[in-house]
XYZ file of C-alpha atoms in Angstrom:
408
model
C -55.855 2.058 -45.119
C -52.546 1.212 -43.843
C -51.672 -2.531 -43.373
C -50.045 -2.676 -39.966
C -48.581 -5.898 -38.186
C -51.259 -5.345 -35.831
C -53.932 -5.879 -38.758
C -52.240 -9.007 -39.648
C -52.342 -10.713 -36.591
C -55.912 -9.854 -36.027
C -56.556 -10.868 -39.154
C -54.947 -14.015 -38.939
C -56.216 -14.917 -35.237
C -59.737 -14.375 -36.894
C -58.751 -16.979 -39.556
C -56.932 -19.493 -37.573
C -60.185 -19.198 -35.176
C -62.379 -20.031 -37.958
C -60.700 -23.185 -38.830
C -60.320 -24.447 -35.458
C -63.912 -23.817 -34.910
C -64.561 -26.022 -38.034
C -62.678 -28.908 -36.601
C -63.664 -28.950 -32.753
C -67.762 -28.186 -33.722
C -68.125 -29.629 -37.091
C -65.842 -32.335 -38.497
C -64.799 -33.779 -35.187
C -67.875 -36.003 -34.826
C -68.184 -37.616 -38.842
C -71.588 -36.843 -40.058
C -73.095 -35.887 -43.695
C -74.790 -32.092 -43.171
C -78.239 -32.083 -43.593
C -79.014 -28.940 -46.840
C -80.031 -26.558 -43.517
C -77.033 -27.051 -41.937
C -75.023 -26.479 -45.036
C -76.965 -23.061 -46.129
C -76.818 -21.363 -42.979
C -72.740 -22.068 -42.507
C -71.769 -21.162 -46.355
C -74.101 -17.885 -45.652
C -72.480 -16.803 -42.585
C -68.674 -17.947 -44.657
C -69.523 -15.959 -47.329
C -71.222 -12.904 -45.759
C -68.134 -12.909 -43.014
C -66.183 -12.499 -46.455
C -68.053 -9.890 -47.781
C -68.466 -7.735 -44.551
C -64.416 -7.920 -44.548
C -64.029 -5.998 -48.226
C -66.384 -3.576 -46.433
C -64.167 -2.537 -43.910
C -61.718 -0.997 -46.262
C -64.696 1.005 -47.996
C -65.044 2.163 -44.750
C -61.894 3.216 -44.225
C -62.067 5.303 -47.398
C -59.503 3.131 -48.913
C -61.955 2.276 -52.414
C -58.849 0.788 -54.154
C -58.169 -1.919 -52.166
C -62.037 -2.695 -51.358
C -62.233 -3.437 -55.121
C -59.589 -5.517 -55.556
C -60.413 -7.480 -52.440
C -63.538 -8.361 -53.936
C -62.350 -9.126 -57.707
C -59.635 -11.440 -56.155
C -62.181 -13.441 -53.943
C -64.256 -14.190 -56.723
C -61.658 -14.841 -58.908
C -60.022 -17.416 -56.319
C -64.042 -18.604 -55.364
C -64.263 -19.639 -58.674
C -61.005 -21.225 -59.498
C -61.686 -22.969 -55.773
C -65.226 -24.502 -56.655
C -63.093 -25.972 -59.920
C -60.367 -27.364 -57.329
C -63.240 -29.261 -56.105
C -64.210 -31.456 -58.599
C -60.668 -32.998 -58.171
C -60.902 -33.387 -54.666
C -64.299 -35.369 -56.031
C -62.691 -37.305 -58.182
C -59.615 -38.549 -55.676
C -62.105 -39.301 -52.901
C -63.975 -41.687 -55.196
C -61.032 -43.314 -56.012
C -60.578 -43.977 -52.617
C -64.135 -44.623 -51.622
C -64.343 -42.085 -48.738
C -67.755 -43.007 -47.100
C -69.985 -39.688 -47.493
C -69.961 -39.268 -43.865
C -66.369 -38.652 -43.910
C -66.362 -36.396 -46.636
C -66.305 -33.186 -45.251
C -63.148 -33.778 -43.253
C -61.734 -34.900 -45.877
C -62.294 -31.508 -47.404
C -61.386 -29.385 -44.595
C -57.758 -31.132 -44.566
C -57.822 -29.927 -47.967
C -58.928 -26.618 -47.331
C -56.327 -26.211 -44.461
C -53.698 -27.607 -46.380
C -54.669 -25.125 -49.575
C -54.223 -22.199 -47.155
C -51.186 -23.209 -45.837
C -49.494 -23.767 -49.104
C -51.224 -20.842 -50.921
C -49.817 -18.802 -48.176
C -46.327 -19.495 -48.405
C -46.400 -19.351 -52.371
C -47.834 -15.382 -51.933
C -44.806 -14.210 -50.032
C -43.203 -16.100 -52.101
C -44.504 -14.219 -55.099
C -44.436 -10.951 -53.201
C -40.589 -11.522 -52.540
C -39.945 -12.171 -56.574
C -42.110 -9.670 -57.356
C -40.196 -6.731 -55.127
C -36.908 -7.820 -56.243
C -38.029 -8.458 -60.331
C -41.227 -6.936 -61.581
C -40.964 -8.417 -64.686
C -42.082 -11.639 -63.075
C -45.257 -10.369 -64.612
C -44.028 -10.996 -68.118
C -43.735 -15.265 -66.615
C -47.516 -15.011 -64.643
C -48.721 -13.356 -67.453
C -47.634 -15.858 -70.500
C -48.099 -18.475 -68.019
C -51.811 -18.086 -66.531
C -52.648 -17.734 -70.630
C -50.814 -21.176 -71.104
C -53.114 -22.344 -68.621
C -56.508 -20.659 -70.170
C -54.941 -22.270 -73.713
C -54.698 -25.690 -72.123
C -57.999 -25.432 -70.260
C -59.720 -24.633 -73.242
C -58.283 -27.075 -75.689
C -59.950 -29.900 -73.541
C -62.542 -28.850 -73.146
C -63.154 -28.291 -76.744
C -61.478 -31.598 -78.329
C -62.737 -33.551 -74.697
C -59.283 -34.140 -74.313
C -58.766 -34.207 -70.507
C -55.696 -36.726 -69.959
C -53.506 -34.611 -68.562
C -55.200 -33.385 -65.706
C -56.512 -36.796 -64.645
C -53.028 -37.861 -65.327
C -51.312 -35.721 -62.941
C -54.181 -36.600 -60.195
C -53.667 -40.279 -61.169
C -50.003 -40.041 -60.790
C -50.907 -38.347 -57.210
C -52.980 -41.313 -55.981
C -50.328 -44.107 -57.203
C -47.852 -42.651 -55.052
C -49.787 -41.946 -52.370
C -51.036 -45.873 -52.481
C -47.734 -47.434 -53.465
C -45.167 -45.633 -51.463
C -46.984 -45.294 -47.886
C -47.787 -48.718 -46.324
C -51.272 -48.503 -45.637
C -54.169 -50.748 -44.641
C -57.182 -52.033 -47.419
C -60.272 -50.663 -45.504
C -61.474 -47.291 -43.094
C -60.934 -47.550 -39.718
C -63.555 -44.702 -38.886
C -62.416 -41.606 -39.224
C -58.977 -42.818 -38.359
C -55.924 -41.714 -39.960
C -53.672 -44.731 -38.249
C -54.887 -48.120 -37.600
C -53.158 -51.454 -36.650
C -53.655 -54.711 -38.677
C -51.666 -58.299 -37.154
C -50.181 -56.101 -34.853
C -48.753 -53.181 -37.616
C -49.183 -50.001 -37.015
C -50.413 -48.958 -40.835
C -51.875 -45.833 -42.482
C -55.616 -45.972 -43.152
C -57.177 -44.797 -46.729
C -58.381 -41.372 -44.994
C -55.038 -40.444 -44.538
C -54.152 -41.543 -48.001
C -56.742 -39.592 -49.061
C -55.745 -36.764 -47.341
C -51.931 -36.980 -48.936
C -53.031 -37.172 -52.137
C -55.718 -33.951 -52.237
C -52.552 -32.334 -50.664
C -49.965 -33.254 -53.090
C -52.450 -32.278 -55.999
C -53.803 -29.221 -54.571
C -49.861 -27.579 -54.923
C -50.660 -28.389 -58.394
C -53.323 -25.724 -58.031
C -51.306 -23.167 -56.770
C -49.573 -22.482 -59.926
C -52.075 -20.802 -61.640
C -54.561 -19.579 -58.396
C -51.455 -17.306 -56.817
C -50.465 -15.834 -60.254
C -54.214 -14.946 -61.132
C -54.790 -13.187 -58.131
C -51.377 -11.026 -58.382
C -52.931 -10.014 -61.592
C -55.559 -7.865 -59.644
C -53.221 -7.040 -56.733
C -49.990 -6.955 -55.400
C -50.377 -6.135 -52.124
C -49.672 -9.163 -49.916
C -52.542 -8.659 -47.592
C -55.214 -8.188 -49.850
C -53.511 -11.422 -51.912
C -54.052 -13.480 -48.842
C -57.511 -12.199 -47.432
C -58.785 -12.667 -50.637
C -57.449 -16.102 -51.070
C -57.838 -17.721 -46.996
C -61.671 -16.299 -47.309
C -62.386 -17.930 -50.649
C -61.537 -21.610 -49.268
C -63.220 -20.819 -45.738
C -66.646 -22.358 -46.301
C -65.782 -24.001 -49.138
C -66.603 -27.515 -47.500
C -70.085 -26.503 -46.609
C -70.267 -24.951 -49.751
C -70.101 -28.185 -51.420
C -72.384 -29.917 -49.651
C -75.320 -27.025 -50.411
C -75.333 -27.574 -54.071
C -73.696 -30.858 -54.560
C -75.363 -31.794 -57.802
C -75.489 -28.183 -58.766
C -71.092 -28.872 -59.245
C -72.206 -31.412 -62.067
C -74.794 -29.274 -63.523
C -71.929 -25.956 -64.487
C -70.905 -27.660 -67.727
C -69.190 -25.005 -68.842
C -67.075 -24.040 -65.653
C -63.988 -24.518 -67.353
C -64.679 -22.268 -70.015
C -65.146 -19.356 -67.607
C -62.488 -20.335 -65.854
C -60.154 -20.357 -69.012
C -62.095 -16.790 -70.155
C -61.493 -15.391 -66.477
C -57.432 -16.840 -66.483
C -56.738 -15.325 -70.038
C -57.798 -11.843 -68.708
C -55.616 -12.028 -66.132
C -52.985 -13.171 -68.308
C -53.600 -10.143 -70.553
C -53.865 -7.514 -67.683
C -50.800 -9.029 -66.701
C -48.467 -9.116 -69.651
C -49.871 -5.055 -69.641
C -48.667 -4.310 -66.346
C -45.242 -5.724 -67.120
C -44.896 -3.941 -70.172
C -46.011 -0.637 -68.058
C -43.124 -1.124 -65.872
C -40.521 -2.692 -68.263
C -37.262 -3.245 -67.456
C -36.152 -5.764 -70.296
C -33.628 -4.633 -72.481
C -34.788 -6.388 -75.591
C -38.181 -4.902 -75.259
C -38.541 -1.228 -75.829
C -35.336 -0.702 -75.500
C -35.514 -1.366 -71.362
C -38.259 1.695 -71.453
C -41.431 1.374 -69.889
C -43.695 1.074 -72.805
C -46.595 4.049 -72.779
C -50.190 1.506 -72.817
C -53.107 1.609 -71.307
C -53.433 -1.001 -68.222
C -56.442 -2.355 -67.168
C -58.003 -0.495 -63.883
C -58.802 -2.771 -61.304
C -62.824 -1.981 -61.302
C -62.734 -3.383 -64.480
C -61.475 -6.479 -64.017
C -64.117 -6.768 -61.332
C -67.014 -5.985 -63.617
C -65.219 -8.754 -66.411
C -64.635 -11.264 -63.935
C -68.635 -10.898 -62.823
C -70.094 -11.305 -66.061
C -68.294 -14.128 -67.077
C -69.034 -15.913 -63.793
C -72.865 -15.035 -64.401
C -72.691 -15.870 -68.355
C -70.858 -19.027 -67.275
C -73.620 -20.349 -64.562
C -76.537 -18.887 -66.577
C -75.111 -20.635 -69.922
C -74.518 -23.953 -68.245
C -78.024 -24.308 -65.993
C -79.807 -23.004 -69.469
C -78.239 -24.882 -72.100
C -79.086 -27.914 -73.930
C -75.975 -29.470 -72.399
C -77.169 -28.263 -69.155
C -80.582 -29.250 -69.013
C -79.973 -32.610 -70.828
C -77.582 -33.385 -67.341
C -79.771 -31.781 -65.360
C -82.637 -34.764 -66.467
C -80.607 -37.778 -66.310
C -78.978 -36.371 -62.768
C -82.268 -36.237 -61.637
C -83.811 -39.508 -63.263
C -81.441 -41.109 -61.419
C -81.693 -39.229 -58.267
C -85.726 -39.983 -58.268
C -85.152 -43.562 -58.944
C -82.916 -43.948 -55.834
C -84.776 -42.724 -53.527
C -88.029 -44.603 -55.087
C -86.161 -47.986 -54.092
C -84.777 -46.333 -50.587
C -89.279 -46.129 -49.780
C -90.010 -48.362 -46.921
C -92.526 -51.214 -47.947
C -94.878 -50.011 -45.562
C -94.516 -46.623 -47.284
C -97.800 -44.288 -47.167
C -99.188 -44.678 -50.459
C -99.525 -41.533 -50.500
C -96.065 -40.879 -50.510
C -94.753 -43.809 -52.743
C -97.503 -42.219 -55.100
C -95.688 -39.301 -55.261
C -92.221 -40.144 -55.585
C -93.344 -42.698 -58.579
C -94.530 -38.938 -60.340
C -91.191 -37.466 -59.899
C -89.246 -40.753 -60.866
C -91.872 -40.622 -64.003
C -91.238 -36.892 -64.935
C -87.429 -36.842 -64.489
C -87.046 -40.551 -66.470
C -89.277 -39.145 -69.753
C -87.686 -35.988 -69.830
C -83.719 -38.491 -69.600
C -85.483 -40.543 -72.257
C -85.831 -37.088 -74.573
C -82.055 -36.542 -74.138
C -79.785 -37.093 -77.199
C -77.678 -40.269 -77.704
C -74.580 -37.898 -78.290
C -74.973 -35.731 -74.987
C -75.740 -39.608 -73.045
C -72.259 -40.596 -74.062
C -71.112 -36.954 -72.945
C -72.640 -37.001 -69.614
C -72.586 -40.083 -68.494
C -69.661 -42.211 -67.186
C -71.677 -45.121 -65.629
C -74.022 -45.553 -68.419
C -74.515 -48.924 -66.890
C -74.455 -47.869 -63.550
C -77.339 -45.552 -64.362
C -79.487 -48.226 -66.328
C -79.287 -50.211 -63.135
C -80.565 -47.678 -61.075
C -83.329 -46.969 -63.306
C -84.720 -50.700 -63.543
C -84.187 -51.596 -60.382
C -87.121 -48.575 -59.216
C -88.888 -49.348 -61.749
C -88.719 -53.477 -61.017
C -89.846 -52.428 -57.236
C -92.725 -50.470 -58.463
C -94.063 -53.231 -60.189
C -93.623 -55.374 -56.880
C -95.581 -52.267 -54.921
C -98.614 -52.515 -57.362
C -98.643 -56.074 -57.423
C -98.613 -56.072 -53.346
C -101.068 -53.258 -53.268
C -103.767 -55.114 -56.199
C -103.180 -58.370 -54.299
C -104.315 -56.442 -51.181
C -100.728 -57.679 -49.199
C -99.317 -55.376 -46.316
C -96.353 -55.678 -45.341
C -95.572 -56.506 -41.718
């Protein structure tokens, strides 16, 4: 299939389209999407992305089809991981849940437009010096190293520290004002014209996300270096990655072992890489500047690796100890919540049955091990409160309901 200008621009219209469609129809009025909502977008994101690595099968072109479709799951995966970041910097900042999802889509649109100008970028180095695979190569395994030796020792500083660093700039250098203004980015307090927190916000995810670049751009030049595929594969894994979130937010939480897929999925890369470089050698001090006769890695391969690792990795971390143990004390808390969000005039039906749930989810948290508590939760405190507070206005339900009170 031959990649024409023509293809690009319809191909970036299409795109372009999609994200202005996300703005005018879903972020521009701030609202929290209901689960329905959220399913039937991320299906029709997803299967949009999926019907697009079908046109090249039809086309008869298999090769690029394939490594379409390895590099969107590849960058899917390392995009779900970008959001737990973008979690973490808009609690910091207390973006109200209703704002969220803007939030995100700055991020998104700001991920796109960086991403893209890093792969021509890349494509540039890599015409003029293919042995730019030898740096992707060693440096996507530096990552997988790093990824892996925190999550093994728990050692996680340097991460937070870099999205840390982020959020102190962002707060310290632009004057801003202390609370939301809406949805605005630019409010005026005594009579200055100041930034709001959502903007803030909306720096910082920005700033960090180039940190992201650095190892999303060289992982997916590891499965192809053709430009176009780079960046279809890459602009379709972030579209629908906001409603994405919000369809199996708690579900994020619950893939305890993300990282180490991640880190499994990176080090491939790094190897099929470092392979492909010394294929095409031009180093003096290697071989003596001879390309060195190995095997590479085909490309249909790295599409059936990169599958079974994401499936060993979700299947591992929903089906684990570690998984199930968060999985209890998520949802002890979750049922306890919305046992002290019931109405006092509550059918008793209804309170009935959201006392079982709180019941069954808060035995099964008490069963969980002292040593995956302190793993799993942050707010141990936070998460005691919630806890006796449901359980303190049970007791004041039976005691209305024995006393035969109703509330007005």
């Amino acid at each position: 299939m031959e990649i024409t200008p023509l293809l690009w621009g319809v191909t970036l219209t299409l795109i372009i389209g999609l994200l202005l469609f996300d703005y005018v129809f879903h972020v521009r009025k701030a609202h929290t999407p209901t689960i329905r909502e959220a399913a039937v977008w991320s299906s029709v994101y997803i299967g949009i992305a999926l019907v697009f690595g079908l046109i090249f099968f039809a086309a008869g072109d298999h090769q690029h089809a394939v490594e379409y479709y390895a590099g969107y799951l590849t960058e899917k995966a390392l995009s779900v991981d970008n959001l737990f970041v973008f979690l973490v910097i808009m609690a910091s900042f207390k973006v109200p849940r209703e704002y969220q999802q803007k939030v995100l889509l700055f991020g998104i649109t700001f991920a796109l437009i960086s991403r893209t100008a890093f792969i021509f970028l890349g494509a540039a180095i890599i015409e003029r010096w293919s042995d730019v695979f030898y740096l992707f190569g060693l440096a996507l395994l530096l990552v997988a190293g790093q990824q892996l030796r925190g999550e093994l020792t728990g050692d996680k500083d340097g991460k937070d520290e870099a999205d840390n660093i982020m959020i102190r700039l962002a707060t310290r250098v632009l004057p801003s004002s202390e609370e939301y203004d809406g949805d605005r980015l630019v409010t005026r307090v005594d009579g200055r014209r100041l930034m709001t927190p959502m903007l803030l916000v909306m720096v910082a995810i920005g700033a960090t996300d180039l940190l992201f670049a650095f190892d999303s751009i060289p992982a997916i030049f590891g499965l192809t270096q053709e430009p176009y595929i780079v960046f279809t594969a890459t602009a379709f894994s972030l579209m629908g990655l906001r409603q994405l979130y919000f369809l199996i937010d708690g579900l994020l939480d619950r893939l305890v072992y993300l990282s180490f897929g991640l880190a499994a999925i990176l080090g491939f890369i790094g190897v099929k890489l470092i392979l492909h470089a010394l294929h095409e050698n031009n180093l003096p001090f290697v071989n003596e500047g001879q390309n060195v006769p190995i095997q590479e890695i085909p490309t249909l391969v790295s599409l059936a690796v990169i599958v079974v690792i994401l499936a060993v990795t979700v299947a591992v971390s929903l089906l684990s100890p570690k998984g199930r143990a968060l999985r209890a004390l998520q949802n002890a808390e979750r049922y306890a919540y919305r046992y002290t969000m019931l109405a006092e005039d509550a059918p008793e039906e209804q309170r009935q049955a959201a006392a079982e749930r709180m019941d069954r989810w808060t035995s099964a948290a008490e069963r969980v091990s002292e040593k995956h508590r302190d793993d799993l939760l942050d707010h141990k405190d936070r998460y005691s409160a919630i806890i006796r507070e449901a359980y303190e206005a049970r007791s004041a339900a039976e005691a209305r309901r024995r006393s035969g009170h109703r509330p007005h």
